CSV table of C-alpha atoms in Angstrom, one decimal:
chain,number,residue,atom,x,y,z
A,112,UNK,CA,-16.7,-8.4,-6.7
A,113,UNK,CA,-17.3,-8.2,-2.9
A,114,UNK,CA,-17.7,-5.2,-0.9
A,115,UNK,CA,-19.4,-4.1,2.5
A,116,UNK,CA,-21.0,-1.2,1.2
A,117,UNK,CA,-21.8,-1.5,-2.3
A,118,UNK,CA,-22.4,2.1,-3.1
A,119,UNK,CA,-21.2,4.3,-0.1
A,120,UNK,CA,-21.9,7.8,-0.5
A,121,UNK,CA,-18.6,10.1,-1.3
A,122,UNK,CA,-17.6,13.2,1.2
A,123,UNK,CA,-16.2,15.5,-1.3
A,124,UNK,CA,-15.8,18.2,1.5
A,125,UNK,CA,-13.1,16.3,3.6
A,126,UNK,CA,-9.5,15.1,1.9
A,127,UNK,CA,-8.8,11.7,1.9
A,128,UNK,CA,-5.3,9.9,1.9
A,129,UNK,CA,-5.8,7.8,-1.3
A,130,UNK,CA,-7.2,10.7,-3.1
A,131,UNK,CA,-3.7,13.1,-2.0
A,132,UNK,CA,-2.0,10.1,-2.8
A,133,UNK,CA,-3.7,10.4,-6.5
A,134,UNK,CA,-3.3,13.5,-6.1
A,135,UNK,CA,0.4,13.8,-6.1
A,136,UNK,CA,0.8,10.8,-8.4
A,137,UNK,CA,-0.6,13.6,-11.0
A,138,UNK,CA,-4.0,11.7,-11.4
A,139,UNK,CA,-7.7,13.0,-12.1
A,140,UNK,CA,-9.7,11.5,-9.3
A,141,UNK,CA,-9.5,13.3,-6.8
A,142,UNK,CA,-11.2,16.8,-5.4
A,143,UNK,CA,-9.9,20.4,-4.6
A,144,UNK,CA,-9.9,19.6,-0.7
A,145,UNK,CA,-7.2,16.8,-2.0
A,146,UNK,CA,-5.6,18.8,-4.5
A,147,UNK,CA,-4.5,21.4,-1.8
A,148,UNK,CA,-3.2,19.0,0.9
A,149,UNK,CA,-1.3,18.3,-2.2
A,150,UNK,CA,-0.3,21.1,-3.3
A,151,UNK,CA,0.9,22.7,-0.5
A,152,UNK,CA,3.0,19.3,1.0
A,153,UNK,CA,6.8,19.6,0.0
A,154,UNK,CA,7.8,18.4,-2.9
A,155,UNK,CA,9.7,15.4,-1.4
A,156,UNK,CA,6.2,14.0,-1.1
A,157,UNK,CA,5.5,13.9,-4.7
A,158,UNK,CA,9.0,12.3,-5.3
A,159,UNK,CA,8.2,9.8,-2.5
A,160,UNK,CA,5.2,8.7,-4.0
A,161,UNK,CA,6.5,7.8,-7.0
A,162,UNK,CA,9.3,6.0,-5.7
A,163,UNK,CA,6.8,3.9,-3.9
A,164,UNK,CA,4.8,3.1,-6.8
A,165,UNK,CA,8.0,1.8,-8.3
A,166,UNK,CA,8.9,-0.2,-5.8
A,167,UNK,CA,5.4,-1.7,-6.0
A,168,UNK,CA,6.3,-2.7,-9.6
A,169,UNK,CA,9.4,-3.9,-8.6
A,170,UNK,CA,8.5,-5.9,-5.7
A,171,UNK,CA,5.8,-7.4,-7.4
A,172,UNK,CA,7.6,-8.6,-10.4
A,173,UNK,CA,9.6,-10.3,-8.0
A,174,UNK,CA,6.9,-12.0,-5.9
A,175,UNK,CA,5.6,-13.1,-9.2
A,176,UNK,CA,8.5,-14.8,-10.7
A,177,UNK,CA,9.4,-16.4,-7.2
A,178,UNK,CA,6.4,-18.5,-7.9
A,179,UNK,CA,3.9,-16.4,-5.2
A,180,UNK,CA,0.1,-16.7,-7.6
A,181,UNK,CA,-2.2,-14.6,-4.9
A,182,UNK,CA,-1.9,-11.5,-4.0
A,183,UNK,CA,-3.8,-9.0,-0.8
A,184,UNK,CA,-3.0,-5.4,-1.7
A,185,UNK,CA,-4.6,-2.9,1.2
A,186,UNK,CA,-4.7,0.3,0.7
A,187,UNK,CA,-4.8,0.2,-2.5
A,188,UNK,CA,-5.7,3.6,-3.7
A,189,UNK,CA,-6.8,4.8,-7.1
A,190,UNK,CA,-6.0,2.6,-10.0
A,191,UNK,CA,-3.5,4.2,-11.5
A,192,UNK,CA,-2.2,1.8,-14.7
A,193,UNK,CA,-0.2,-0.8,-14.9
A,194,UNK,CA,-1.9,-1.9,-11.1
A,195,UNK,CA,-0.3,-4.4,-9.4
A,196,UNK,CA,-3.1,-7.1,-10.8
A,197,UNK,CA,-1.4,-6.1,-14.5
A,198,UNK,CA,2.3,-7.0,-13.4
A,199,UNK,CA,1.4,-9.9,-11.4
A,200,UNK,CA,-0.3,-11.5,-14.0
A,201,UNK,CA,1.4,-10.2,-16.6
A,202,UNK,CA,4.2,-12.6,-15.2
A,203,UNK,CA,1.5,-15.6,-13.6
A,204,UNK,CA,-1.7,-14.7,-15.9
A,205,UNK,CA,-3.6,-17.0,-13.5
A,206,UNK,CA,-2.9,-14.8,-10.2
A,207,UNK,CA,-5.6,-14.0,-7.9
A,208,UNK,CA,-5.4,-10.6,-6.8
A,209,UNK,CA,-7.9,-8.9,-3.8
A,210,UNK,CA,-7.6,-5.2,-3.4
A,211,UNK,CA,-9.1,-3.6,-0.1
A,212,UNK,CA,-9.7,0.0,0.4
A,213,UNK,CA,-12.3,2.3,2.1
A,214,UNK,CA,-12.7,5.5,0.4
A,215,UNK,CA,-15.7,5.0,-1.6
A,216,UNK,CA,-14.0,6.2,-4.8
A,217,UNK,CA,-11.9,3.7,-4.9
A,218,UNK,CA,-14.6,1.2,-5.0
A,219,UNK,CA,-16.1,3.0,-8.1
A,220,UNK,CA,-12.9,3.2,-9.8
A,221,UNK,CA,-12.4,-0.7,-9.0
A,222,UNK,CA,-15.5,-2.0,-10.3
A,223,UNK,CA,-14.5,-0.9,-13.9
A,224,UNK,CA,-10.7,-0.6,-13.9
A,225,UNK,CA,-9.4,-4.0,-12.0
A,226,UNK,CA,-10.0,-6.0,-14.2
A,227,UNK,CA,-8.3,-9.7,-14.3
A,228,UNK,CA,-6.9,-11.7,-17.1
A,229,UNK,CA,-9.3,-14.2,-18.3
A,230,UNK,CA,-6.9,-16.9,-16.6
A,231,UNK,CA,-7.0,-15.3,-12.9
A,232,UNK,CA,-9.4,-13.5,-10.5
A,233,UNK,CA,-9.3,-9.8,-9.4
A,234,UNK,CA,-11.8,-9.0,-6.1
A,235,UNK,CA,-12.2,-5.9,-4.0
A,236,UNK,CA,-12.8,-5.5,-0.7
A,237,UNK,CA,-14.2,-2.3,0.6
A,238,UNK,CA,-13.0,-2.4,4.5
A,239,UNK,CA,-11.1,-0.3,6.3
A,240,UNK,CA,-7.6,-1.5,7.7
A,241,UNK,CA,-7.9,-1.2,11.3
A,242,UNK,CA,-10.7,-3.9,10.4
A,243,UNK,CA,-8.2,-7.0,9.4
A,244,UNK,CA,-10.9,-10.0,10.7
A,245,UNK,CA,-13.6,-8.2,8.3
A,246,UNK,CA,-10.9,-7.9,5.2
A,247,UNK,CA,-9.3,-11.7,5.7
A,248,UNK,CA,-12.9,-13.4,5.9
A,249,UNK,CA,-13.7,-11.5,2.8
A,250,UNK,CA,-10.4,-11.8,1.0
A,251,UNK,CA,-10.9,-15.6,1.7
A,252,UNK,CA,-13.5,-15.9,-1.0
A,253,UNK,CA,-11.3,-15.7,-3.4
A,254,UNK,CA,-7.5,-16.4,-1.6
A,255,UNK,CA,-6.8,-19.7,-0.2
A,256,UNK,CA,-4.9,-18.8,3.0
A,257,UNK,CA,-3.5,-22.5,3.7
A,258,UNK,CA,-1.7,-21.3,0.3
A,259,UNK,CA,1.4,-18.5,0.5
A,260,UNK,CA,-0.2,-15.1,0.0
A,261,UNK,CA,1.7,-11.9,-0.7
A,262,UNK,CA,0.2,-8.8,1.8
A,263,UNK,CA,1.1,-5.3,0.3
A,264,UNK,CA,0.0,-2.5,2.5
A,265,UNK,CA,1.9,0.2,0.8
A,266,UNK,CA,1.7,3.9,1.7
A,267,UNK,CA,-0.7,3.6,4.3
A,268,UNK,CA,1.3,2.7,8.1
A,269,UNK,CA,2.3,6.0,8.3
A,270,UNK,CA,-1.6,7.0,8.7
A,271,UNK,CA,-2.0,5.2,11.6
A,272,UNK,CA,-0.7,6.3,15.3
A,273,UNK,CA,0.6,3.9,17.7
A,274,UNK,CA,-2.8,4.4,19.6
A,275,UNK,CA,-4.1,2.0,16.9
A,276,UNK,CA,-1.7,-0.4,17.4
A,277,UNK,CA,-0.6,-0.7,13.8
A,278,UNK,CA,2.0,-3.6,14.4
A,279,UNK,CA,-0.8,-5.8,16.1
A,280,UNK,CA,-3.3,-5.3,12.8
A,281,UNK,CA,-0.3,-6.2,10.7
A,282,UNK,CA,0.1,-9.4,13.1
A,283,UNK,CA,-3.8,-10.4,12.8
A,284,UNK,CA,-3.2,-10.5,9.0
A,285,UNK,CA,0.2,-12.4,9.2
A,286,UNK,CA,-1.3,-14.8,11.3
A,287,UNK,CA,-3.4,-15.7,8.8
A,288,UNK,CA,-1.2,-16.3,6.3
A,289,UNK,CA,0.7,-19.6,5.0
A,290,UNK,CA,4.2,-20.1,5.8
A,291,UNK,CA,6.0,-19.4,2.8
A,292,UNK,CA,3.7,-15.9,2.1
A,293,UNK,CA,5.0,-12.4,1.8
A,294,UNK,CA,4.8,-9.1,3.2
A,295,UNK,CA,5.5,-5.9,1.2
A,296,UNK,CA,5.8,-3.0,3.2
A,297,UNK,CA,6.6,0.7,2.7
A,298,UNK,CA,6.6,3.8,5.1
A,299,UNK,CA,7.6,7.6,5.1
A,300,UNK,CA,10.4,8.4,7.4
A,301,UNK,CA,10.5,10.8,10.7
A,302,UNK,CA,14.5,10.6,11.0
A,303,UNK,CA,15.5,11.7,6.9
A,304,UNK,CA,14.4,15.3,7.2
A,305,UNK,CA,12.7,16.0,10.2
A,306,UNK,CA,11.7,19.5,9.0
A,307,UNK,CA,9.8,18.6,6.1
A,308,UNK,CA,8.2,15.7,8.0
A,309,UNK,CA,7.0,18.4,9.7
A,310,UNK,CA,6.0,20.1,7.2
A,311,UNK,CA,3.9,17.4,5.5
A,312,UNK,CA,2.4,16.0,8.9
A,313,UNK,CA,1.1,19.9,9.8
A,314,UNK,CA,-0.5,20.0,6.0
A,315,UNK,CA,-2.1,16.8,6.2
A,316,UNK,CA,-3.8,17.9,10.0
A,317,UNK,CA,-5.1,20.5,8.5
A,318,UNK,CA,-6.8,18.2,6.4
A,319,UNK,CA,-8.0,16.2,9.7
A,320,UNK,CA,-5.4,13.8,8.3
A,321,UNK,CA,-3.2,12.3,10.9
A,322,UNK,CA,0.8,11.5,9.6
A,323,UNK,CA,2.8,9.5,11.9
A,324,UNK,CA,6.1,9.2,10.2
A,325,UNK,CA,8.7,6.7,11.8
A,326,UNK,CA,12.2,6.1,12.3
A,327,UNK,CA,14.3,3.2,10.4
A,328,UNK,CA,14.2,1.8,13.7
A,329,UNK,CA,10.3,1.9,14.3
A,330,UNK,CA,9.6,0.5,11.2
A,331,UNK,CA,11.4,-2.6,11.7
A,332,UNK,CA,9.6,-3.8,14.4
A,333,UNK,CA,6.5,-4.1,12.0
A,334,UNK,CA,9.0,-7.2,10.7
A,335,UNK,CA,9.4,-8.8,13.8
A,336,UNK,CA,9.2,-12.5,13.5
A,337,UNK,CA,9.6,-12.3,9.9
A,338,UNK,CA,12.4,-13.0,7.7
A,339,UNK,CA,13.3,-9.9,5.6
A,340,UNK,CA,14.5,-10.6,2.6
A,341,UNK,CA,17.4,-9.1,0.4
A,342,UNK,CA,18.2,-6.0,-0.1
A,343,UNK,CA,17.2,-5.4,3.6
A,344,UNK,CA,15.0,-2.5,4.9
A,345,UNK,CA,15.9,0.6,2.6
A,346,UNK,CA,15.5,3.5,0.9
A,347,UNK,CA,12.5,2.7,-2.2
A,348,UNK,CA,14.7,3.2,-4.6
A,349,UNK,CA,17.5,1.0,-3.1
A,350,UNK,CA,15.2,-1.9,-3.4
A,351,UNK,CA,15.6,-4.6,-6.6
A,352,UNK,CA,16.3,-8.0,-5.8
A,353,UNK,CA,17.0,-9.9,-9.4
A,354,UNK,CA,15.4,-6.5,-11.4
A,355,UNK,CA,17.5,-3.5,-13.1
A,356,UNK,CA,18.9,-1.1,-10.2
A,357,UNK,CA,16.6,2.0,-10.2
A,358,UNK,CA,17.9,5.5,-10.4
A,359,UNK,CA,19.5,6.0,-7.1
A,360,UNK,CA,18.1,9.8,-5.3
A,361,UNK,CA,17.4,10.8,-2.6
A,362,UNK,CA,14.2,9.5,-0.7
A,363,UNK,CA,12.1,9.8,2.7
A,364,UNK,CA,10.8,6.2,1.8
A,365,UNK,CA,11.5,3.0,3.5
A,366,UNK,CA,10.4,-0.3,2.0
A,367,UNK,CA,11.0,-3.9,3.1
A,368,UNK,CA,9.7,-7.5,2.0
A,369,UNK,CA,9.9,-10.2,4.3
A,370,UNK,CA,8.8,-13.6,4.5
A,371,UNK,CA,6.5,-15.3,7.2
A,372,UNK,CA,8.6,-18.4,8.2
């Protein structure tokens, strides 16, 4: 298993995204200073997060059965069962999954919950996103990049402000990638109900946790110069492509997957 820093020390005293995230998912591993981002974000945010984590299941069942054997999840958060290394190789049991995440828990939770299939690999990466050199030239231990790759960076664009140039870190890692490779996106939106965007972007500051939330229309440019496949940018739960239609509701989510030509 690789990682930069093997056993960083956790700061209990200061919420972190994956943790709310866990948090809201209704999971254990997290602290009070997440629990009361949490608690006190509207409830759209807990429906939004598991619409995501569907969509992950989704998506990835699709990737899978299109053939795609290697998988870069970023961001990946908490394990929280089945993990996107379960329904990946649940459907290729010889896929080779890398996770990448930076809050230290994760990495503890990593080393004894992401486990592979005896057939495939399962790595993880601790980096931080706005790092993308650091994360491919690790993820290439165990991902052959001149072979398609599927990128997942779910639940974790809307955390970074334009001053980080999100689009151009998504572009370092899509450069890197094969032809033929995939990119699974997700991102809360600023134009479904601007007041509780609000809401949930003045909750998570008080956490020293910055929110940008984006339009339809700002989202797509992360997919420009990639084909997006069927059903189109959307709503989570409007996306299946080959897999049962989900519930339809109401959402604040938008998801895409696209292809890089």
């Amino acid at each position: 298993m690789t990682a930069q820093a093997p056993h960083p020390p956790i700061d209990t005293s200061k919420p972190h995204s994956a943790r709310v995230y866990d948090a809201l998912l209704g999971g254990k591993d997290n602290y009070p200073v997440d629990q009361q981002v949490a608690e006190l974000l509207p409830v759209e945010a807990k429906i939004g997060a598991h619409q995501q984590r569907a969509f992950m299941h989704r998506a990835t069942a699709w990737l899978a059965g299109q053939g795609v054997t290697q998988f870069l999840d970023i961001g990946t958060g908490i394990p929280t069962e089945p993990n996107l290394h379960q329904i990946a190789q649940e459907i290729r049991p010889s896929a080779r999954i890398v996770y990448c995440d930076n809050d230290p828990i994760v990495l503890r939770h990593a080393e004894a919950l992401l486990v592979s299939r005896p057939d495939g690999v399962t790595d993880y990466v601790h980096a931080d996103v706005r790092e993308p050199a650091i994360i491919i030239d690790a993820a290439r231990e165990t991902l052959d990049f001149d072979r398609p790759i599927a990128l997942s960076v779910l639940g974790l664009l809307h955390f970074l402000p334009d001053a980080e140039k999100p689009i151009d870190i998504l572009r370092t890692f899509t450069d890197a990638m094969a032809p033929g490779s995939y990119v699974v996106l997700s991102h809360g939106a600023s134009d479904v109900n601007e007041e509780k965007g609000e809401q949930s972007a003045d909750e998570y500051k008080k956490g020293g946790i910055q929110l940008a939330l984006r339009t339809k229309e700002e989202f797509s440019r992360f997919f420009e110069g990639l084909e997006i496949v069927t059903p189109g940018l959307v709503k989570a739960p409007e996306w299946f492509n080959g897999t049962p239609a989900p519930e339809q509701e109401h959402s604040g989510m938008y998801v895409a997957v696209a292809r890089v030509p």
